[in-house]
Every structure is written in C-alpha cells, then in structure tokens.
mmCIF file of C-alpha atoms and ligand atoms in Angstrom:
data_model
loop_
_atom_site.group_PDB
_atom_site.id
_atom_site.type_symbol
_atom_site.label_atom_id
_atom_site.label_comp_id
_atom_site.label_asym_id
_atom_site.label_seq_id
_atom_site.Cartn_x
_atom_site.Cartn_y
_atom_site.Cartn_z
ATOM 1 C CA UNK A 92 0.056 0.086 -0.167
ATOM 2 C CA UNK A 93 1.344 3.440 -0.917
ATOM 3 C CA UNK A 94 0.813 5.415 2.679
ATOM 4 C CA UNK A 95 1.334 8.794 1.147
ATOM 5 C CA UNK A 96 -1.891 7.687 -0.315
ATOM 6 C CA UNK A 97 -2.948 6.568 2.835
ATOM 7 C CA UNK A 98 -4.381 10.024 4.344
ATOM 8 C CA UNK A 99 -6.177 12.306 1.866
ATOM 9 C CA UNK A 100 -8.802 13.603 4.224
ATOM 10 C CA UNK A 101 -6.984 16.901 6.335
ATOM 11 C CA UNK A 102 -9.581 15.594 9.165
ATOM 12 C CA UNK A 103 -11.682 12.545 9.664
ATOM 13 C CA UNK A 104 -14.524 14.757 10.474
ATOM 14 C CA UNK A 105 -14.186 15.917 6.598
ATOM 15 C CA UNK A 106 -15.890 12.876 5.733
ATOM 16 C CA UNK A 107 -19.054 13.301 8.279
ATOM 17 C CA UNK A 108 -19.127 16.938 6.878
ATOM 18 C CA UNK A 109 -19.626 15.341 3.684
ATOM 19 C CA UNK A 110 -22.411 13.540 4.177
ATOM 20 C CA UNK A 111 -24.334 16.423 5.586
ATOM 21 C CA UNK A 112 -23.777 18.317 2.093
ATOM 22 C CA UNK A 113 -25.163 14.903 0.705
ATOM 23 C CA UNK A 114 -27.998 14.403 2.710
ATOM 24 C CA UNK A 115 -29.141 17.879 4.090
ATOM 25 C CA UNK A 116 -31.867 18.042 6.620
ATOM 26 C CA UNK A 117 -35.077 18.261 4.728
ATOM 27 C CA UNK A 118 -35.891 21.980 4.963
ATOM 28 C CA UNK A 119 -32.367 22.968 3.422
ATOM 29 C CA UNK A 120 -32.863 23.642 -0.397
ATOM 30 C CA UNK A 121 -31.555 20.878 -2.868
ATOM 31 C CA UNK A 122 -27.904 21.406 -3.773
ATOM 32 C CA UNK A 123 -25.675 19.700 -6.455
ATOM 33 C CA UNK A 124 -23.667 17.781 -4.186
ATOM 34 C CA UNK A 125 -21.195 16.749 -7.114
ATOM 35 C CA UNK A 126 -20.307 20.391 -7.987
ATOM 36 C CA UNK A 127 -19.341 21.193 -4.568
ATOM 37 C CA UNK A 128 -17.681 18.022 -3.492
ATOM 38 C CA UNK A 129 -14.225 18.695 -1.908
ATOM 39 C CA UNK A 130 -11.341 16.935 -3.711
ATOM 40 C CA UNK A 131 -9.499 15.431 -0.802
ATOM 41 C CA UNK A 132 -13.316 13.541 -0.099
ATOM 42 C CA UNK A 133 -13.375 12.407 -3.983
ATOM 43 C CA UNK A 134 -9.804 11.196 -3.537
ATOM 44 C CA UNK A 135 -10.866 9.761 -0.373
ATOM 45 C CA UNK A 136 -13.209 7.683 -2.037
ATOM 46 C CA UNK A 137 -11.036 6.911 -4.885
ATOM 47 C CA UNK A 138 -8.775 5.252 -2.448
ATOM 48 C CA UNK A 139 -11.692 3.404 -0.594
ATOM 49 C CA UNK A 140 -13.352 1.886 -3.675
ATOM 50 C CA UNK A 141 -10.207 0.980 -5.243
ATOM 51 C CA UNK A 142 -8.666 -1.185 -2.314
ATOM 52 C CA UNK A 143 -11.497 -2.597 -0.187
ATOM 53 C CA UNK A 144 -11.905 -5.974 -2.047
ATOM 54 C CA UNK A 145 -13.354 -8.943 -0.427
ATOM 55 C CA UNK A 146 -10.408 -10.487 0.228
ATOM 56 C CA UNK A 147 -8.897 -7.266 2.058
ATOM 57 C CA UNK A 148 -12.288 -7.091 4.120
ATOM 58 C CA UNK A 149 -12.126 -10.831 5.130
ATOM 59 C CA UNK A 150 -8.820 -10.557 6.023
ATOM 60 C CA UNK A 151 -9.704 -7.455 8.632
ATOM 61 C CA UNK A 152 -12.573 -8.873 10.192
ATOM 62 C CA UNK A 153 -9.933 -11.560 10.667
ATOM 63 C CA UNK A 154 -7.462 -9.815 12.353
ATOM 64 C CA UNK A 155 -9.422 -7.373 14.136
ATOM 65 C CA UNK A 156 -11.977 -9.475 14.962
ATOM 66 C CA UNK A 157 -9.892 -11.482 17.551
ATOM 67 C CA UNK A 158 -9.894 -8.590 19.652
ATOM 68 C CA UNK A 159 -6.440 -8.826 20.547
ATOM 69 C CA UNK A 160 -5.147 -5.158 20.237
ATOM 70 C CA UNK A 161 -5.703 -4.113 23.804
ATOM 71 C CA UNK A 162 -7.754 -4.200 26.905
ATOM 72 C CA UNK A 163 -8.997 -0.752 27.812
ATOM 73 C CA UNK A 164 -12.314 0.288 29.440
ATOM 74 C CA UNK A 165 -14.913 2.464 27.591
ATOM 75 C CA UNK A 166 -13.643 5.686 28.740
ATOM 76 C CA UNK A 167 -9.928 4.600 28.146
ATOM 77 C CA UNK A 168 -11.043 3.850 24.569
ATOM 78 C CA UNK A 169 -12.939 7.218 24.362
ATOM 79 C CA UNK A 170 -9.466 9.064 25.960
ATOM 80 C CA UNK A 171 -7.597 6.782 23.611
ATOM 81 C CA UNK A 172 -9.411 8.126 20.097
ATOM 82 C CA UNK A 173 -8.858 11.698 21.487
ATOM 83 C CA UNK A 174 -4.968 11.152 21.064
ATOM 84 C CA UNK A 175 -6.138 10.929 17.133
ATOM 85 C CA UNK A 176 -4.464 14.186 16.025
ATOM 86 C CA UNK A 177 -5.901 15.241 12.531
ATOM 87 C CA UNK A 178 -4.414 18.414 10.247
ATOM 88 C CA UNK A 179 -7.292 20.276 11.128
ATOM 89 C CA UNK A 180 -7.271 23.343 13.552
ATOM 90 C CA UNK A 181 -7.294 21.698 17.010
ATOM 91 C CA UNK A 182 -8.618 24.967 18.421
ATOM 92 C CA UNK A 183 -11.553 25.058 16.486
ATOM 93 C CA UNK A 184 -12.778 21.638 15.754
ATOM 94 C CA UNK A 185 -14.724 19.600 18.806
ATOM 95 C CA UNK A 186 -12.575 16.616 20.019
ATOM 96 C CA UNK A 187 -13.391 13.179 19.341
ATOM 97 C CA UNK A 188 -15.015 12.855 23.017
ATOM 98 C CA UNK A 189 -16.876 15.989 22.393
ATOM 99 C CA UNK A 190 -18.174 14.733 19.061
ATOM 100 C CA UNK A 191 -19.458 11.549 20.769
ATOM 101 C CA UNK A 192 -20.983 13.439 23.518
ATOM 102 C CA UNK A 193 -22.839 15.773 21.049
ATOM 103 C CA UNK A 194 -24.367 12.914 19.954
ATOM 104 C CA UNK A 195 -25.035 11.014 22.885
ATOM 105 C CA UNK A 196 -26.568 14.342 24.550
ATOM 106 C CA UNK A 197 -29.185 14.986 21.867
ATOM 107 C CA UNK A 198 -30.147 11.463 21.975
ATOM 108 C CA UNK A 199 -30.956 11.975 25.595
ATOM 109 C CA UNK A 200 -32.701 15.171 25.334
ATOM 110 C CA UNK A 201 -35.345 13.458 23.418
ATOM 111 C CA UNK A 202 -35.789 11.325 25.912
ATOM 112 C CA UNK A 203 -34.553 7.936 24.492
ATOM 113 C CA UNK A 204 -33.702 4.999 26.677
ATOM 114 C CA UNK A 205 -30.420 4.593 28.507
ATOM 115 C CA UNK A 206 -28.988 2.159 25.986
ATOM 116 C CA UNK A 207 -29.864 4.292 22.938
ATOM 117 C CA UNK A 208 -27.912 7.220 24.990
ATOM 118 C CA UNK A 209 -24.965 4.957 25.709
ATOM 119 C CA UNK A 210 -24.933 3.512 21.687
ATOM 120 C CA UNK A 211 -24.916 7.681 20.922
ATOM 121 C CA UNK A 212 -21.682 7.874 23.442
ATOM 122 C CA UNK A 213 -19.826 4.442 21.608
ATOM 123 C CA UNK A 214 -20.733 4.525 18.225
ATOM 124 C CA UNK A 215 -17.114 6.038 16.275
ATOM 125 C CA UNK A 216 -15.158 4.315 19.072
ATOM 126 C CA UNK A 217 -14.131 1.947 16.103
ATOM 127 C CA UNK A 218 -12.064 5.053 15.009
ATOM 128 C CA UNK A 219 -9.429 4.116 17.265
ATOM 129 C CA UNK A 220 -8.655 1.472 13.972
ATOM 130 C CA UNK A 221 -6.822 4.684 12.723
ATOM 131 C CA UNK A 222 -4.317 4.626 15.966
ATOM 132 C CA UNK A 223 -3.823 1.147 14.917
ATOM 133 C CA UNK A 224 -2.270 2.221 11.651
ATOM 134 C CA UNK A 225 -5.179 1.556 9.251
ATOM 135 C CA UNK A 226 -5.510 4.273 6.826
ATOM 136 C CA UNK A 227 -8.387 6.416 6.888
ATOM 137 C CA UNK A 228 -10.038 4.327 3.509
ATOM 138 C CA UNK A 229 -10.145 1.357 6.304
ATOM 139 C CA UNK A 230 -12.047 3.371 8.959
ATOM 140 C CA UNK A 231 -14.515 5.650 7.529
ATOM 141 C CA UNK A 232 -16.759 6.605 4.682
ATOM 142 C CA UNK A 233 -19.972 4.683 3.315
ATOM 143 C CA UNK A 234 -19.729 1.155 3.711
ATOM 144 C CA UNK A 235 -21.067 -0.937 0.896
ATOM 145 C CA UNK A 236 -21.071 -4.956 0.321
ATOM 146 C CA UNK A 237 -18.065 -6.477 -1.225
ATOM 147 C CA UNK A 238 -18.353 -10.033 -3.358
ATOM 148 C CA UNK A 239 -21.533 -8.659 -5.443
ATOM 149 C CA UNK A 240 -22.665 -6.098 -7.866
ATOM 150 C CA UNK A 241 -22.045 -2.778 -6.474
ATOM 151 C CA UNK A 242 -25.100 -0.443 -6.516
ATOM 152 C CA UNK A 243 -24.587 2.728 -8.688
ATOM 153 C CA UNK A 244 -26.557 4.333 -5.378
ATOM 154 C CA UNK A 245 -22.901 4.210 -3.883
ATOM 155 C CA UNK A 246 -21.154 7.686 -3.742
ATOM 156 C CA UNK A 247 -18.667 7.533 -6.369
ATOM 157 C CA UNK A 248 -19.451 4.526 -7.567
ATOM 158 C CA UNK A 249 -17.524 5.290 -10.800
ATOM 159 C CA UNK A 250 -14.187 4.558 -8.766
ATOM 160 C CA UNK A 251 -14.965 0.994 -8.110
ATOM 161 C CA UNK A 252 -13.555 0.580 -12.229
ATOM 162 C CA UNK A 253 -10.144 0.417 -10.147
ATOM 163 C CA UNK A 254 -11.312 -2.231 -7.922
ATOM 164 C CA UNK A 255 -9.913 -5.724 -8.811
ATOM 165 C CA UNK A 256 -12.790 -7.561 -7.829
ATOM 166 C CA UNK A 257 -14.415 -6.161 -10.859
ATOM 167 C CA UNK A 258 -12.293 -8.725 -12.814
ATOM 168 C CA UNK A 259 -14.145 -11.428 -10.938
ATOM 169 C CA UNK A 260 -17.067 -12.757 -12.774
ATOM 170 C CA UNK A 261 -18.702 -14.105 -9.787
ATOM 171 C CA UNK A 262 -18.898 -11.273 -8.131
ATOM 172 C CA UNK A 263 -20.996 -9.134 -11.058
ATOM 173 C CA UNK A 264 -24.519 -10.653 -10.361
ATOM 174 C CA UNK A 265 -26.965 -9.061 -8.021
ATOM 175 C CA UNK A 266 -26.497 -11.451 -5.246
ATOM 176 C CA UNK A 267 -22.683 -12.523 -6.056
ATOM 177 C CA UNK A 268 -21.354 -14.654 -3.506
ATOM 178 C CA UNK A 269 -24.414 -14.704 -1.361
ATOM 179 C CA UNK A 270 -28.012 -16.118 -1.402
ATOM 180 C CA UNK A 271 -30.994 -13.523 -1.697
ATOM 181 C CA UNK A 272 -32.644 -12.660 1.591
ATOM 182 C CA UNK A 273 -29.329 -13.974 3.594
ATOM 183 C CA UNK A 274 -29.122 -11.020 5.609
ATOM 184 C CA UNK A 275 -26.287 -8.945 6.308
ATOM 185 C CA UNK A 276 -24.891 -10.976 8.892
ATOM 186 C CA UNK A 277 -23.389 -13.182 6.107
ATOM 187 C CA UNK A 278 -22.240 -10.273 3.974
ATOM 188 C CA UNK A 279 -19.019 -8.925 3.911
ATOM 189 C CA UNK A 280 -19.542 -5.078 4.108
ATOM 190 C CA UNK A 281 -16.198 -2.926 3.182
ATOM 191 C CA UNK A 282 -14.746 -2.663 6.377
ATOM 192 C CA UNK A 283 -14.305 0.069 8.633
ATOM 193 C CA UNK A 284 -15.153 1.725 12.372
ATOM 194 C CA UNK A 285 -18.838 -0.058 12.417
ATOM 195 C CA UNK A 286 -17.763 -3.546 11.853
ATOM 196 C CA UNK A 287 -14.568 -3.558 14.504
ATOM 197 C CA UNK A 288 -16.935 -1.589 17.193
ATOM 198 C CA UNK A 289 -19.722 -4.084 16.618
ATOM 199 C CA UNK A 290 -17.591 -7.056 17.268
ATOM 200 C CA UNK A 291 -15.949 -5.232 20.100
ATOM 201 C CA UNK A 292 -19.697 -4.689 22.090
ATOM 202 C CA UNK A 293 -21.582 -7.609 20.568
ATOM 203 C CA UNK A 294 -21.954 -9.327 23.900
ATOM 204 C CA UNK A 295 -23.059 -6.383 25.790
ATOM 205 C CA UNK A 296 -25.485 -4.137 24.101
ATOM 206 C CA UNK A 297 -29.279 -5.001 23.081
ATOM 207 C CA UNK A 298 -29.358 -6.350 19.630
ATOM 208 C CA UNK A 299 -31.109 -2.616 18.369
ATOM 209 C CA UNK A 300 -27.756 -1.036 19.385
ATOM 210 C CA UNK A 301 -25.700 -3.263 17.349
ATOM 211 C CA UNK A 302 -27.835 -2.601 14.458
ATOM 212 C CA UNK A 303 -27.524 1.174 14.807
ATOM 213 C CA UNK A 304 -23.725 0.599 15.627
ATOM 214 C CA UNK A 305 -22.999 -2.173 12.777
ATOM 215 C CA UNK A 306 -24.778 -0.388 10.151
ATOM 216 C CA UNK A 307 -24.443 3.354 10.914
ATOM 217 C CA UNK A 308 -22.496 4.355 8.035
ATOM 218 C CA UNK A 309 -24.147 1.823 5.312
ATOM 219 C CA UNK A 310 -25.545 4.813 3.561
ATOM 220 C CA UNK A 311 -26.643 2.784 0.286
ATOM 221 C CA UNK A 312 -28.934 0.831 2.653
ATOM 222 C CA UNK A 313 -30.376 2.887 5.058
ATOM 223 C CA UNK A 314 -30.778 5.985 3.216
ATOM 224 C CA UNK A 315 -30.822 5.077 -0.551
ATOM 225 C CA UNK A 316 -32.690 1.668 -0.248
ATOM 226 C CA UNK A 317 -30.410 -0.372 -2.205
ATOM 227 C CA UNK A 318 -29.374 -3.977 -1.517
ATOM 228 C CA UNK A 319 -32.696 -4.959 -0.030
ATOM 229 C CA UNK A 320 -32.335 -8.178 -1.907
ATOM 230 C CA UNK A 321 -29.605 -9.402 0.617
ATOM 231 C CA UNK A 322 -31.627 -8.151 3.465
ATOM 232 C CA UNK A 323 -33.105 -10.810 5.961
ATOM 233 C CA UNK A 324 -36.550 -10.268 7.808
ATOM 234 C CA UNK A 325 -34.823 -9.143 10.897
ATOM 235 C CA UNK A 326 -32.689 -6.595 9.148
ATOM 236 C CA UNK A 327 -35.543 -4.882 7.738
ATOM 237 C CA UNK A 328 -37.233 -5.096 10.826
ATOM 238 C CA UNK A 329 -34.398 -3.031 12.538
ATOM 239 C CA UNK A 330 -34.078 -0.578 9.521
ATOM 240 C CA UNK A 331 -36.143 1.513 11.700
ATOM 241 C CA UNK A 332 -33.354 1.933 14.208
ATOM 242 C CA UNK A 333 -30.638 2.930 12.338
ATOM 243 C CA UNK A 334 -32.685 5.171 10.446
ATOM 244 C CA UNK A 335 -33.529 6.734 14.017
ATOM 245 C CA UNK A 336 -30.081 6.795 15.265
ATOM 246 C CA UNK A 337 -28.829 8.346 11.633
ATOM 247 C CA UNK A 338 -30.727 11.620 12.406
ATOM 248 C CA UNK A 339 -28.545 12.188 15.476
ATOM 249 C CA UNK A 340 -25.444 10.739 13.898
ATOM 250 C CA UNK A 341 -25.659 13.517 11.155
ATOM 251 C CA UNK A 342 -27.520 16.176 12.572
ATOM 252 C CA UNK A 343 -25.934 16.724 16.175
ATOM 253 C CA UNK A 344 -22.676 17.500 15.418
ATOM 254 C CA UNK A 345 -23.084 21.081 14.672
ATOM 255 C CA UNK A 346 -24.003 22.288 18.228
ATOM 256 C CA UNK A 347 -22.663 23.915 21.105
ATOM 257 C CA UNK A 348 -19.579 22.057 22.846
ATOM 258 C CA UNK A 349 -20.503 19.872 25.732
ATOM 259 C CA UNK A 350 -18.803 20.155 29.064
ATOM 260 C CA UNK A 351 -17.160 17.000 29.078
ATOM 261 C CA UNK A 352 -15.903 16.601 32.665
ATOM 262 C CA UNK A 353 -18.854 17.832 33.971
ATOM 263 C CA UNK A 354 -20.949 15.097 32.180
ATOM 264 C CA UNK A 355 -18.420 12.535 32.807
ATOM 265 C CA UNK A 356 -20.020 11.137 36.277
ATOM 266 C CA UNK A 357 -23.094 10.560 34.408
ATOM 267 C CA UNK A 358 -21.636 8.625 31.206
ATOM 268 C CA UNK A 359 -19.445 6.381 33.688
ATOM 269 C CA UNK A 360 -22.440 5.381 35.588
ATOM 270 C CA UNK A 361 -24.062 4.622 32.261
ATOM 271 C CA UNK A 362 -21.030 2.617 30.633
ATOM 272 C CA UNK A 363 -21.014 0.704 34.478
ATOM 273 C CA UNK A 364 -24.564 -0.380 33.874
ATOM 274 C CA UNK A 365 -23.507 -2.418 30.272
ATOM 275 C CA UNK A 366 -20.107 -2.781 30.239
ATOM 276 C CA UNK A 367 -17.390 -4.781 32.729
ATOM 277 C CA UNK A 368 -14.253 -2.435 33.938
ATOM 278 C CA UNK A 369 -12.234 -3.580 30.838
ATOM 279 C CA UNK A 370 -12.978 -4.871 27.558
ATOM 280 C CA UNK A 371 -11.080 -6.684 24.834
ATOM 281 C CA UNK A 372 -10.475 -4.199 21.576
HETATM 282 FE FE1 FE2 B 318 -19.688 6.536 12.358
#
C-alpha cells in the first residue's frame, strides 16, 4: 500500500461533513452535491473504492475480530481516540469525545432509553483503528457490500472500476457470492469502524444498539434503499432503528461543545450499567 495516499482527508470529520452536504436536513434547499465536493473527499473515495476488495475485508475481519489489540475500559478507549490528531485546527474543532457527547446528549435530550444514549456515546469508537495504523479509507466512509455487484447508489460508484474485484465474474451478479435474502450478517461489507466496534461490543448491548453501530455508515441501504435483496426479515425490521440513529449521527454535530468533565459521572455510570471494567479491543 502506498502510505502517502493513506490520508487524503485533512480531518476525519470531513467525511461526516460531506455526508451533511449529501443528505441535508429536509428543510434545506437541494444543492448539487457533486459540483461542490472537496477534492480530498473525492480522493478519499477513490482510494476506498479501489482498495476495499472482498479479500481485504475478510482479512481485516479476521485480524481485528480476534480482539487482541488491547484491553481498555470504554472511557479509556474514548481518551485513546482523543489522541487522534488530524491536520485540521485543534482550537476550533471539537475533540473526538466532544463529538461523541454531542450525539449522545441530543439522544438523551429527546428522552430515549439509556441503551440508546450509550450507543450515541460509543458509536464512533471504532475509529481507534486509525491509531492501530489503518489508513482512513479502511476506517471511515460509507460502507457497501463486497463480493457482489456494486450499486450505482453508492457515492462515487464510478471509482469501482479501479477495484480488482471487478475482474471476478462471480462478483458481478446482484447477489454475487451470497444467497438472496441471506441477511447482512452473512455479507462482507467494506471494512471500517462500524464492523470493528460491533465486534467489540456485541456481547454487551441490545440488538437494536448493535444494528445502529454495525450499519450506521451503510448509507446505500439505510438512506438509498439499495441491497434490499440481500436483507433478511430481521434486517428490515431493524432498519427503523438505524434510521432513527442516523438523525442524531448526522445532525447533532453542529451544536455547542459539551462540558465533558461535568458530564463524565453520568456517562461513567451509564457505561458501568452495560460493560465490565475492561473489555477487549
Ligand atoms: Fe461513524
């Protein structure tokens, strides 16, 4: 891998700002997304779509699925993620912990259950993959199924022409290597912070929370309605939770900065309600 190409985004948050451009709040006027997209975001997706092969995904699932990288408490993982230094201005940009709390605090303000608030706090912790040396294109960005035909609903789908999987005839059908209706559990989505964190927390949180965490970047499905032919009845049933979560993920990051130290006791108690003191990462 060419490591000089590994970091096109000046800040990891740029990918999420870009989502706001693509999926503005309904009352905002429609804008021509492609005309305004940042060159660094475009380059990010070129790398992502070129290198996320089915083989790559399976290898990363195996590597990180072993949970052999670290033993940390949830709060320690939040502090670890906070050490992620982007090239953007640290004085004006919210820290990673502040981002997480902006999401969880808006969920809390709407009176949702405690597990939902906790999910807001946790949902991006898988970005510690960057601190384990993974390039941006293997950590963030919209996710999509590998091992079958790419949907044209995937952002910048034209960049898949550079993906070696395009040469494999068995990957070119609608279902590809999968059985129609098999469920996303059996599908190798492009690798990133969603799948990794799902693996870390799967024994501790309710199923709805796991859906939110595992599929929150799967925009081709939860926003564009693509890949329904691979979904199971259970996936369809839980889509509403993924959509409900997405509102907070997308639109809560422009609010004022939360007071992390003041909120810490509340969140430490919430974490302790669901997690042991240390978990495997
Ligand atoms: Fe995320």
